[in-house]
Amino acid sequence: MLIGTNITDWSTVEGAYYAGQGTEAIWLGLSLLLCIVVLVAGSRHESAAYRKAR
């Protein structure tokens, strides 16, 4: 059985099949959150390194 569907065999699938339908917003939100966290952490690190180098 495939994830999120009652299809038991790929030979029964006719046409395009996309298993991730409906979860795009979740992944987009997680990606944005990760990018923001990395930007904030990098900014703090650079600020601390700049203060230390003075």
XYZ file of N, CA and C in Angstrom:
162
model
N 0.842 -1.183 0.000
C 0.000 0.000 0.000
C 0.885 1.244 0.000
N 0.566 2.193 -0.826
C 1.323 3.435 -0.921
C 0.845 4.424 0.121
N 1.706 5.345 0.501
C 1.396 6.305 1.558
C 0.245 7.214 1.139
N -0.761 7.324 1.973
C -1.857 8.263 1.769
C -2.868 7.874 0.701
N -2.885 6.636 0.285
C -3.816 6.223 -0.758
C -4.171 4.754 -0.593
N -5.201 4.335 -1.280
C -5.580 2.927 -1.243
C -5.036 2.157 -2.451
N -4.122 2.755 -3.197
C -3.506 2.088 -4.352
C -2.551 1.022 -3.825
N -2.699 -0.185 -4.305
C -1.850 -1.289 -3.849
C -0.782 -1.668 -4.865
N -0.892 -1.168 -6.103
C 0.064 -1.533 -7.144
C 0.135 -0.403 -8.170
N 1.353 -0.046 -8.589
C 1.516 1.053 -9.549
C 0.890 0.748 -10.904
N 0.685 -0.504 -11.229
C 0.099 -0.842 -12.529
C -1.363 -0.405 -12.621
N -1.989 -0.127 -11.498
C -3.393 0.321 -11.518
C -3.524 1.832 -11.649
N -2.416 2.556 -11.558
C -2.458 4.013 -11.635
C -2.526 4.444 -13.096
N -3.526 5.243 -13.409
C -3.668 5.769 -14.766
C -3.484 7.273 -14.711
N -2.412 7.774 -15.305
C -2.165 9.212 -15.305
C -1.199 9.612 -14.215
N -1.114 10.918 -14.013
C -0.170 11.464 -13.037
C -0.659 11.204 -11.618
N 0.286 10.986 -10.734
C -0.037 10.760 -9.327
C 0.954 11.534 -8.476
N 0.444 12.362 -7.576
C 1.295 13.186 -6.731
C 0.942 12.917 -5.277
N 1.847 12.266 -4.542
C 1.567 11.838 -3.169
C 1.639 12.977 -2.167
N 2.283 14.083 -2.518
C 2.467 15.160 -1.558
C 1.396 16.224 -1.595
N 0.336 16.005 -2.301
C -0.701 17.023 -2.458
C -1.284 17.433 -1.107
N -1.321 18.738 -0.876
C -1.888 19.255 0.353
C -0.859 19.568 1.430
N 0.380 19.117 1.262
C 1.398 19.352 2.284
C 2.399 20.421 1.870
N 2.191 21.048 0.728
C 3.142 22.052 0.246
C 3.274 23.209 1.219
N 2.183 23.662 1.791
C 2.210 24.807 2.711
C 3.010 24.477 3.971
N 2.904 23.254 4.444
C 3.667 22.836 5.623
C 5.156 22.888 5.325
N 5.561 22.324 4.190
C 6.988 22.313 3.835
C 7.501 23.715 3.547
N 6.671 24.547 2.918
C 7.060 25.930 2.680
C 7.269 26.664 3.995
N 6.360 26.488 4.936
C 6.484 27.117 6.243
C 7.726 26.658 6.984
N 8.004 25.357 6.962
C 9.207 24.840 7.616
C 10.472 25.379 6.955
N 10.471 25.479 5.642
C 11.631 26.011 4.924
C 11.864 27.481 5.265
N 10.784 28.259 5.291
C 10.904 29.672 5.649
C 11.409 29.833 7.079
N 10.875 29.045 7.996
C 11.311 29.102 9.382
C 12.789 28.750 9.509
N 13.218 27.719 8.822
C 14.627 27.323 8.851
C 15.519 28.432 8.293
N 15.117 29.054 7.202
C 15.898 30.144 6.619
C 15.997 31.319 7.587
N 14.906 31.667 8.231
C 14.920 32.780 9.175
C 15.814 32.467 10.370
N 15.726 31.250 10.898
C 16.565 30.848 12.023
C 18.042 30.932 11.653
N 18.399 30.453 10.478
C 19.792 30.488 10.039
C 20.261 31.932 9.840
N 19.427 32.783 9.262
C 19.797 34.188 9.074
C 20.005 34.905 10.412
N 19.137 34.664 11.370
C 19.277 35.285 12.687
C 20.530 34.773 13.386
N 20.762 33.467 13.354
C 21.951 32.895 13.994
C 23.224 33.429 13.345
N 23.250 33.526 12.024
C 24.407 34.061 11.319
C 24.647 35.524 11.638
N 23.581 36.288 11.734
C 23.701 37.704 12.068
C 24.260 37.892 13.473
N 23.777 37.091 14.418
C 24.298 37.171 15.793
C 25.769 36.796 15.842
N 26.134 35.757 15.121
C 27.526 35.313 15.100
C 28.422 36.397 14.503
N 27.990 36.976 13.399
C 28.787 38.027 12.759
C 28.898 39.259 13.650
N 27.823 39.625 14.334
C 27.869 40.776 15.247
C 28.855 40.519 16.384
N 28.823 39.323 16.943
C 29.742 38.980 18.028
C 31.192 38.972 17.538
N 31.420 38.441 16.351
C 32.783 38.406 15.801
C 33.264 39.820 15.497
N 32.392 40.691 15.033
C 32.779 42.072 14.736
C 33.127 42.814 16.023
N 32.325 42.628 17.058
C 32.611 43.266 18.354
C 33.930 42.756 18.936
N 34.188 41.467 18.794
C 35.403 40.878 19.325
C 36.657 41.360 18.575
N 36.503 41.673 17.288
C 37.646 42.080 16.460
C 38.019 43.550 16.664
N 37.180 44.337 17.256
C 37.470 45.771 17.456
C 38.605 45.985 18.376
